[in-house]
Amino acid sequence: MATFIEPFGYSHGWRDIVNDVNFDVDERRPEFEISTVWQSDDAIALALGQSIQVQAKASEPFRSAITPVIGTDVTYGGAGTPAIAISRRSGQSTTISITAIGGPVTITRLQLRARPVSVARTIKVSASDSESIQRHGPRSNPDEAPWANAHDSYAIAQLLLAHYAQRRPSVQLRLVSSDEEHLLQILTRTISDMVTIRHSELGLNGDFHIESVEHTIARMPSDEEADAGCEQRVHYATLGCERTGLIVPSNPFTFDVAGRGFDDGVFDPTAADDPEAVFIFDHEIQGQFDHGRFGT
């Protein structure tokens, strides 16, 4: 147990409620025909043996990119010949490497051809929590889900509702270690760790997940050293935490246990994250189907 010091920040979590999620999902299909996905008319002058790398970034993703062909994709002049290679053939950008061989080269036009992966249609993925909307009013999620397909977007929406349809209080507290044992505990706390926070004046006593960690070393005079002008270093750890708000079901699904099988057990992605109970391969106890539970 570590004792925090002021300031202690507390937020009820009303502003973070999300109960109505909508995503516009672009469904893309690769085109059959090869076409120009990027081009440049900037002049590139290279001396004999000189190399340059050009970043070709297309407006849309592409596949099956073709190394630029001299005469078709590359127009140049000079006594030499350009040797060209590309770093990759799919994505939204690639690096075109050009080396002048046999003499100086001046490139006046450069393009990249590939199969564009264009947007075939846009669909809307929606999910909501009617109970939360009735209680708090509609609260939408302001962020998008880029590059997620329809199924992934729906899964993201369900996760948002599961976590934020009801308010999640958050706190920000500052810790100062009183001894080496407490200092070690403070220094080893990291993102997603669960801690129990108690604040008697607020009536707060619950489990929180750590969402941010900030360490500060400050100098302040000690009582004995103040007159001598000396200072001692003090370590502060500021933790930003969010209430778990998770309900542990009474019968999480467990193999080979009566009453917790497929007909009765409930898949439990929340309580199963308990490090003392989650399934671990080759573990003496938690590696057994009767004891270890599947986690997220």
Coordinates of N, CA, C and O in Angstrom, one line a residue, residues 114-254:
A114 N 0.4 0.7 -60.9 CA 0.0 -0.4 -60.0 C -1.5 -0.7 -60.2 O -2.2 0.0 -61.0
R115 N -2.0 -1.6 -59.4 CA -3.5 -1.9 -59.3 C -4.0 -1.1 -58.1 O -3.8 -1.5 -57.0
P116 N -4.8 0.0 -58.3 CA -5.3 0.7 -57.2 C -6.3 -0.2 -56.4 O -7.1 -0.9 -57.0
V117 N -6.3 0.0 -55.1 CA -7.3 -0.6 -54.3 C -8.3 0.5 -53.9 O -8.2 1.2 -52.9
S118 N -9.3 0.6 -54.7 CA -10.2 1.8 -54.6 C -11.4 1.4 -53.7 O -11.8 0.3 -53.5
V119 N -12.1 2.5 -53.3 CA -13.3 2.3 -52.5 C -14.5 1.9 -53.4 O -14.9 2.6 -54.3
A120 N -15.0 0.7 -53.1 CA -16.1 0.2 -53.9 C -17.4 0.7 -53.4 O -18.4 1.0 -54.1
R121 N -17.6 0.8 -52.0 CA -18.8 1.3 -51.4 C -18.4 1.7 -50.0 O -17.4 1.3 -49.4
T122 N -19.3 2.5 -49.4 CA -19.2 2.9 -48.0 C -20.4 2.5 -47.2 O -21.5 2.8 -47.7
I123 N -20.2 1.7 -46.2 CA -21.3 1.3 -45.4 C -21.2 1.9 -44.0 O -20.1 2.3 -43.5
K124 N -22.3 1.9 -43.3 CA -22.4 2.5 -41.9 C -22.5 1.3 -40.9 O -23.5 0.5 -41.0
V125 N -21.7 1.3 -39.9 CA -21.7 0.3 -38.9 C -22.2 1.0 -37.6 O -21.6 2.0 -37.2
S126 N -23.2 0.5 -37.0 CA -23.8 1.2 -35.8 C -24.0 0.2 -34.7 O -24.3 -1.0 -34.9
A127 N -23.9 0.7 -33.5 CA -24.2 -0.1 -32.3 C -24.6 0.9 -31.2 O -24.0 2.0 -31.1
S128 N -25.5 0.6 -30.3 CA -25.9 1.5 -29.2 C -26.4 0.7 -28.0 O -26.6 -0.5 -28.1
D129 N -26.4 1.4 -26.9 CA -26.9 0.9 -25.7 C -28.1 1.7 -25.3 O -28.0 2.8 -24.8
S130 N -29.3 1.0 -25.4 CA -30.6 1.7 -25.2 C -30.8 2.2 -23.8 O -31.3 3.2 -23.5
E131 N -30.3 1.3 -22.8 CA -30.5 1.7 -21.4 C -29.6 2.9 -21.1 O -30.1 3.8 -20.3
S132 N -28.4 3.0 -21.6 CA -27.6 4.1 -21.3 C -28.1 5.4 -22.0 O -28.1 6.5 -21.4
I133 N -28.6 5.2 -23.2 CA -29.2 6.4 -23.9 C -30.4 6.9 -23.1 O -30.6 8.1 -23.0
Q134 N -31.3 6.0 -22.6 CA -32.4 6.5 -21.9 C -32.0 7.2 -20.6 O -32.7 8.1 -20.2
R135 N -30.9 6.8 -20.0 CA -30.5 7.3 -18.7 C -29.7 8.6 -18.9 O -29.9 9.6 -18.2
H136 N -28.8 8.6 -19.9 CA -27.9 9.8 -20.0 C -28.1 10.6 -21.3 O -27.4 11.6 -21.5
G137 N -29.0 10.1 -22.2 CA -29.1 10.8 -23.5 C -28.1 10.2 -24.5 O -27.1 9.6 -24.0
P138 N -28.2 10.4 -25.7 CA -27.3 9.9 -26.7 C -25.9 10.6 -26.6 O -25.8 11.8 -26.6
R139 N -24.9 9.7 -26.5 CA -23.5 10.2 -26.5 C -22.7 9.4 -27.5 O -22.5 8.2 -27.4
S140 N -22.3 10.1 -28.6 CA -21.6 9.4 -29.7 C -20.1 9.4 -29.5 O -19.5 10.2 -28.7
N141 N -19.5 8.5 -30.2 CA -18.0 8.4 -30.2 C -17.4 9.3 -31.3 O -17.8 9.2 -32.4
P142 N -16.5 10.3 -30.9 CA -16.1 11.2 -31.9 C -15.0 10.7 -32.9 O -14.7 11.3 -33.9
D143 N -14.4 9.6 -32.5 CA -13.3 9.1 -33.4 C -13.8 8.1 -34.4 O -14.8 7.5 -34.3
E144 N -12.9 8.0 -35.4 CA -13.2 7.0 -36.5 C -12.4 5.7 -36.3 O -11.6 5.6 -35.3
A145 N -12.6 4.7 -37.1 CA -11.9 3.5 -37.1 C -11.3 3.2 -38.4 O -11.7 2.4 -39.2
P146 N -10.2 4.0 -38.7 CA -9.6 3.9 -40.1 C -9.0 2.5 -40.3 O -8.4 1.9 -39.4
W147 N -9.1 2.0 -41.6 CA -8.6 0.8 -42.0 C -9.2 -0.5 -41.4 O -8.7 -1.6 -41.6
A148 N -10.3 -0.3 -40.7 CA -11.0 -1.4 -40.1 C -12.1 -1.8 -41.0 O -12.8 -1.0 -41.6
N149 N -12.3 -3.1 -41.2 CA -13.4 -3.6 -42.0 C -14.7 -3.6 -41.2 O -14.7 -3.2 -40.1
A150 N -15.8 -4.0 -41.8 CA -17.1 -3.9 -41.2 C -17.2 -4.8 -39.9 O -17.7 -4.3 -38.9
H151 N -16.6 -6.0 -39.9 CA -16.6 -6.8 -38.7 C -15.8 -6.3 -37.6 O -16.2 -6.3 -36.4
D152 N -14.6 -5.8 -38.0 CA -13.7 -5.2 -37.0 C -14.3 -3.9 -36.4 O -14.2 -3.7 -35.2
S153 N -14.9 -3.1 -37.2 CA -15.6 -1.9 -36.7 C -16.7 -2.2 -35.7 O -16.9 -1.5 -34.7
Y154 N -17.5 -3.3 -36.0 CA -18.5 -3.6 -35.1 C -18.0 -4.1 -33.8 O -18.5 -3.8 -32.7
A155 N -16.9 -4.9 -33.9 CA -16.2 -5.3 -32.6 C -15.7 -4.2 -31.8 O -15.8 -4.1 -30.6
I156 N -15.1 -3.1 -32.5 CA -14.7 -1.9 -31.8 C -15.8 -1.2 -31.1 O -15.8 -0.8 -30.0
A157 N -17.0 -1.1 -31.8 CA -18.2 -0.5 -31.3 C -18.6 -1.2 -30.0 O -19.0 -0.6 -29.0
Q158 N -18.7 -2.5 -30.1 CA -19.1 -3.3 -28.9 C -18.2 -3.1 -27.7 O -18.6 -3.0 -26.6
L159 N -16.9 -3.0 -28.0 CA -15.9 -2.8 -26.9 C -16.1 -1.4 -26.3 O -16.0 -1.2 -25.1
L160 N -16.4 -0.4 -27.1 CA -16.6 0.9 -26.6 C -17.9 1.0 -25.7 O -17.9 1.6 -24.6
L161 N -18.9 0.3 -26.2 CA -20.1 0.3 -25.4 C -19.9 -0.5 -24.1 O -20.4 -0.1 -23.0
A162 N -19.2 -1.6 -24.1 CA -19.0 -2.4 -22.9 C -18.2 -1.6 -21.9 O -18.4 -1.8 -20.7
H163 N -17.3 -0.7 -22.3 CA -16.4 0.0 -21.4 C -17.0 1.4 -21.0 O -16.8 1.8 -19.9
Y164 N -17.8 2.0 -21.9 CA -18.1 3.4 -21.6 C -19.6 3.7 -21.7 O -20.0 4.9 -21.7
A165 N -20.5 2.7 -21.8 CA -21.9 3.0 -21.8 C -22.3 3.5 -20.5 O -23.3 4.3 -20.4
Q166 N -21.7 3.1 -19.4 CA -21.9 3.6 -18.1 C -20.6 4.4 -17.7 O -19.5 4.1 -18.2
R167 N -20.8 5.4 -16.9 CA -19.7 6.3 -16.5 C -18.6 5.5 -15.8 O -18.8 4.6 -15.1
R168 N -17.4 6.0 -16.1 CA -16.2 5.4 -15.5 C -15.4 6.5 -14.8 O -14.7 7.3 -15.4
P169 N -15.5 6.6 -13.5 CA -14.8 7.7 -12.8 C -13.3 7.5 -13.0 O -12.8 6.4 -13.2
S170 N -12.6 8.6 -13.1 CA -11.1 8.6 -13.2 C -10.5 9.5 -12.2 O -11.1 10.4 -11.7
V171 N -9.3 9.2 -11.8 CA -8.6 9.9 -10.8 C -7.1 10.2 -11.3 O -6.6 9.4 -12.1
Q172 N -6.5 11.2 -10.7 CA -5.1 11.4 -10.9 C -4.5 11.7 -9.6 O -4.9 12.6 -8.8
L173 N -3.6 10.9 -9.2 CA -3.0 11.0 -7.8 C -1.4 11.0 -7.9 O -0.9 10.4 -8.9
R174 N -0.8 11.6 -6.9 CA 0.6 11.7 -6.9 C 1.1 10.8 -5.7 O 0.7 11.0 -4.6
L175 N 2.1 10.0 -6.0 CA 2.7 9.1 -5.0 C 4.1 9.5 -4.7 O 4.9 9.9 -5.6
V176 N 4.5 9.4 -3.4 CA 5.9 9.6 -3.0 C 6.2 8.4 -2.1 O 5.5 8.1 -1.1
S177 N 7.3 7.8 -2.4 CA 7.7 6.6 -1.7 C 8.3 7.0 -0.3 O 8.9 8.0 -0.1
S178 N 8.0 6.1 0.7 CA 8.5 6.3 2.0 C 9.6 5.4 2.4 O 10.4 5.7 3.3
D179 N 9.9 4.4 1.6 CA 11.0 3.5 1.8 C 11.3 2.8 0.5 O 10.6 3.0 -0.5
E180 N 12.4 2.0 0.4 CA 12.8 1.3 -0.8 C 11.7 0.3 -1.3 O 11.5 0.2 -2.5
E181 N 11.0 -0.4 -0.4 CA 10.0 -1.3 -0.8 C 8.9 -0.6 -1.6 O 8.4 -1.1 -2.6
H182 N 8.4 0.5 -1.0 CA 7.4 1.2 -1.7 C 7.9 1.9 -3.0 O 7.1 1.9 -4.0
L183 N 9.1 2.3 -3.0 CA 9.7 2.9 -4.2 C 9.7 1.9 -5.3 O 9.3 2.2 -6.5
L184 N 10.1 0.6 -5.0 CA 10.1 -0.4 -6.0 C 8.7 -0.7 -6.6 O 8.5 -0.9 -7.8
Q185 N 7.7 -0.7 -5.7 CA 6.3 -0.9 -6.2 C 5.9 0.2 -7.1 O 5.2 0.0 -8.1
I186 N 6.2 1.4 -6.7 CA 5.8 2.6 -7.5 C 6.5 2.6 -8.9 O 5.9 2.8 -9.9
L187 N 7.8 2.2 -8.9 CA 8.6 2.3 -10.2 C 8.1 1.2 -11.1 O 8.3 1.3 -12.3
T188 N 7.6 0.1 -10.6 CA 7.2 -1.1 -11.5 C 5.8 -1.0 -11.9 O 5.3 -1.8 -12.7
R189 N 5.0 0.0 -11.5 CA 3.7 0.2 -12.0 C 3.7 0.6 -13.4 O 4.5 1.5 -13.8
T190 N 2.8 0.1 -14.3 CA 2.8 0.4 -15.7 C 1.4 0.5 -16.2 O 0.5 0.2 -15.5
I191 N 1.3 0.9 -17.5 CA 0.0 1.0 -18.1 C -0.8 -0.3 -18.0 O -0.2 -1.4 -18.3
S192 N -2.1 -0.2 -17.7 CA -3.0 -1.4 -17.6 C -2.9 -2.1 -16.3 O -3.8 -3.0 -16.1
D193 N -2.0 -1.8 -15.4 CA -2.0 -2.5 -14.1 C -3.2 -2.1 -13.3 O -3.8 -1.0 -13.5
M194 N -3.7 -3.0 -12.5 CA -4.9 -2.7 -11.7 C -4.4 -2.4 -10.3 O -3.6 -3.1 -9.7
V195 N -4.9 -1.3 -9.7 CA -4.6 -0.9 -8.4 C -5.9 -0.6 -7.7 O -6.9 -0.2 -8.3
T196 N -5.9 -0.7 -6.3 CA -7.0 -0.4 -5.5 C -6.8 1.0 -4.9 O -5.7 1.2 -4.3
I197 N -7.7 1.9 -5.1 CA -7.6 3.3 -4.6 C -8.7 3.5 -3.5 O -9.9 3.3 -3.8
R198 N -8.3 4.0 -2.4 CA -9.2 4.4 -1.3 C -9.1 5.9 -1.0 O -8.0 6.4 -0.8
H199 N -10.2 6.6 -0.9 CA -10.3 8.0 -0.5 C -11.5 8.1 0.4 O -12.6 8.2 -0.1
S200 N -11.2 8.2 1.7 CA -12.3 8.2 2.7 C -13.3 9.4 2.5 O -14.5 9.3 2.7
E201 N -12.7 10.6 2.2 CA -13.6 11.8 2.1 C -14.5 11.7 0.9 O -15.6 12.2 1.0
L202 N -14.1 11.1 -0.1 CA -14.9 10.9 -1.3 C -15.8 9.6 -1.2 O -16.6 9.4 -2.1
G203 N -15.5 8.8 -0.2 CA -16.2 7.5 -0.2 C -15.8 6.6 -1.3 O -16.6 5.8 -1.8
L204 N -14.5 6.7 -1.7 CA -14.0 6.0 -2.9 C -13.2 4.8 -2.4 O -12.3 4.9 -1.6
N205 N -13.6 3.6 -2.9 CA -12.9 2.4 -2.6 C -13.2 1.4 -3.7 O -14.2 0.8 -3.8
G206 N -12.2 1.3 -4.7 CA -12.5 0.5 -5.8 C -11.2 0.2 -6.6 O -10.1 0.8 -6.3
D207 N -11.3 -0.7 -7.6 CA -10.2 -1.1 -8.5 C -10.2 -0.1 -9.7 O -11.2 0.1 -10.3
F208 N -8.9 0.3 -10.0 CA -8.7 1.2 -11.1 C -7.6 0.6 -12.0 O -6.7 0.0 -11.5
H209 N -7.7 0.9 -13.3 CA -6.6 0.5 -14.3 C -5.8 1.8 -14.5 O -6.3 2.9 -14.7
I210 N -4.5 1.6 -14.5 CA -3.6 2.7 -14.7 C -3.6 3.1 -16.2 O -3.4 2.2 -17.1
E211 N -3.8 4.3 -16.6 CA -3.8 4.7 -18.0 C -2.7 5.7 -18.4 O -2.4 5.8 -19.5
S212 N -2.1 6.3 -17.4 CA -0.9 7.1 -17.7 C 0.0 7.1 -16.4 O -0.4 7.0 -15.3
V213 N 1.3 7.2 -16.7 CA 2.3 7.3 -15.6 C 3.3 8.4 -15.9 O 3.8 8.5 -17.1
E214 N 3.6 9.2 -15.0 CA 4.6 10.3 -15.1 C 5.5 10.3 -13.9 O 5.0 10.4 -12.8
H215 N 6.8 10.2 -14.1 CA 7.7 10.3 -13.0 C 8.5 11.6 -13.0 O 8.8 12.1 -14.1
T216 N 8.6 12.2 -11.8 CA 9.3 13.5 -11.7 C 10.2 13.4 -10.5 O 9.9 12.9 -9.4
I217 N 11.4 14.0 -10.7 CA 12.4 14.1 -9.6 C 12.6 15.6 -9.3 O 13.0 16.3 -10.2
A218 N 12.2 16.0 -8.1 CA 12.3 17.5 -7.8 C 13.3 17.6 -6.6 O 13.6 16.7 -5.9
R219 N 13.7 18.8 -6.5 CA 14.7 19.2 -5.4 C 13.9 20.1 -4.4 O 13.2 21.0 -4.7
M220 N 14.1 19.7 -3.1 CA 13.5 20.5 -2.1 C 14.4 20.5 -0.9 O 15.1 19.4 -0.6
P221 N 14.5 21.6 -0.1 CA 15.4 21.6 1.1 C 14.8 20.7 2.2 O 13.6 20.7 2.4
S222 N 15.7 20.0 2.9 CA 15.3 19.3 4.1 C 15.4 20.2 5.3 O 15.9 21.3 5.3
D223 N 14.8 19.8 6.4 CA 14.7 20.6 7.6 C 16.1 20.9 8.1 O 16.5 22.0 8.5
E224 N 17.0 19.8 8.1 CA 18.3 20.0 8.7 C 19.2 20.7 7.7 O 20.2 21.4 8.2
E225 N 19.0 20.7 6.4 CA 19.9 21.2 5.5 C 19.5 22.6 5.0 O 20.1 23.2 4.2
A226 N 18.3 23.1 5.4 CA 17.8 24.3 4.9 C 18.7 25.5 5.2 O 19.0 26.3 4.3
D227 N 19.3 25.5 6.4 CA 20.2 26.6 6.8 C 21.5 26.5 6.0 O 22.1 27.5 5.8
A228 N 21.9 25.3 5.7 CA 23.2 25.1 5.0 C 23.1 25.3 3.5 O 24.1 25.3 2.8
G229 N 21.8 25.5 3.0 CA 21.7 25.8 1.6 C 21.7 24.5 0.8 O 21.9 24.5 -0.4
C230 N 21.5 23.3 1.4 CA 21.6 22.0 0.7 C 20.2 21.6 0.3 O 19.2 22.0 1.0
E231 N 20.0 20.8 -0.7 CA 18.7 20.3 -1.1 C 18.8 18.7 -1.3 O 19.9 18.2 -1.5
Q232 N 17.6 18.1 -1.1 CA 17.6 16.7 -1.4 C 16.6 16.4 -2.5 O 15.7 17.2 -2.7
R233 N 16.8 15.3 -3.2 CA 15.9 15.0 -4.3 C 14.7 14.1 -3.8 O 14.9 13.2 -3.0
V234 N 13.6 14.4 -4.4 CA 12.3 13.7 -4.1 C 11.7 13.2 -5.3 O 11.6 13.9 -6.3
H235 N 11.3 11.9 -5.3 CA 10.7 11.3 -6.5 C 9.2 11.3 -6.3 O 8.7 10.9 -5.3
Y236 N 8.5 11.8 -7.4 CA 7.1 11.8 -7.4 C 6.6 10.9 -8.6 O 7.3 11.0 -9.7
A237 N 5.6 10.2 -8.4 CA 5.0 9.4 -9.5 C 3.5 9.8 -9.6 O 2.8 9.7 -8.6
T238 N 3.1 10.4 -10.8 CA 1.7 10.8 -11.0 C 1.0 9.8 -11.8 O 1.5 9.5 -13.0
L239 N 0.0 9.2 -11.3 CA -0.8 8.1 -12.0 C -2.1 8.6 -12.4 O -2.9 9.2 -11.6
G240 N -2.5 8.4 -13.7 CA -3.8 8.6 -14.2 C -4.6 7.3 -14.3 O -4.1 6.4 -15.0
C241 N -5.7 7.1 -13.5 CA -6.3 5.8 -13.4 C -7.8 6.0 -13.8 O -8.4 7.0 -13.5
E242 N -8.4 4.9 -14.3 CA -9.8 4.8 -14.6 C -10.4 3.6 -13.9 O -9.9 2.5 -13.9
R243 N -11.6 3.8 -13.4 CA -12.3 2.8 -12.6 C -12.7 1.6 -13.6 O -13.1 1.8 -14.7
T244 N -12.5 0.4 -13.1 CA -12.7 -0.8 -13.9 C -14.2 -0.9 -14.3 O -14.6 -1.1 -15.4
G245 N -15.1 -0.8 -13.3 CA -16.5 -0.9 -13.5 C -16.9 -2.3 -14.0 O -18.0 -2.4 -14.6
L246 N -16.1 -3.3 -13.8 CA -16.4 -4.6 -14.4 C -17.1 -5.5 -13.4 O -16.8 -5.5 -12.2
I247 N -18.1 -6.2 -13.8 CA -18.8 -7.2 -13.0 C -18.3 -8.6 -13.2 O -18.3 -9.0 -14.4
V248 N -17.9 -9.3 -12.2 CA -17.4 -10.6 -12.4 C -18.5 -11.6 -12.3 O -19.2 -11.7 -11.3
P249 N -18.8 -12.4 -13.4 CA -19.8 -13.3 -13.3 C -19.5 -14.5 -12.4 O -18.4 -14.8 -12.1
S250 N -20.6 -15.1 -11.9 CA -20.4 -16.1 -10.9 C -20.0 -17.5 -11.5 O -19.5 -18.3 -10.8
N251 N -20.2 -17.7 -12.8 CA -19.9 -19.0 -13.4 C -19.1 -18.8 -14.7 O -19.6 -19.1 -15.7
P252 N -17.9 -18.3 -14.6 CA -17.1 -18.2 -15.8 C -16.8 -19.5 -16.4 O -16.6 -20.5 -15.7
F253 N -16.8 -19.6 -17.8 CA -16.6 -20.9 -18.5 C -15.3 -21.5 -18.1 O -14.2 -20.9 -18.1
T254 N -15.4 -22.8 -17.7 CA -14.2 -23.6 -17.3 C -14.4 -25.0 -17.8 O -15.4 -25.6 -17.6

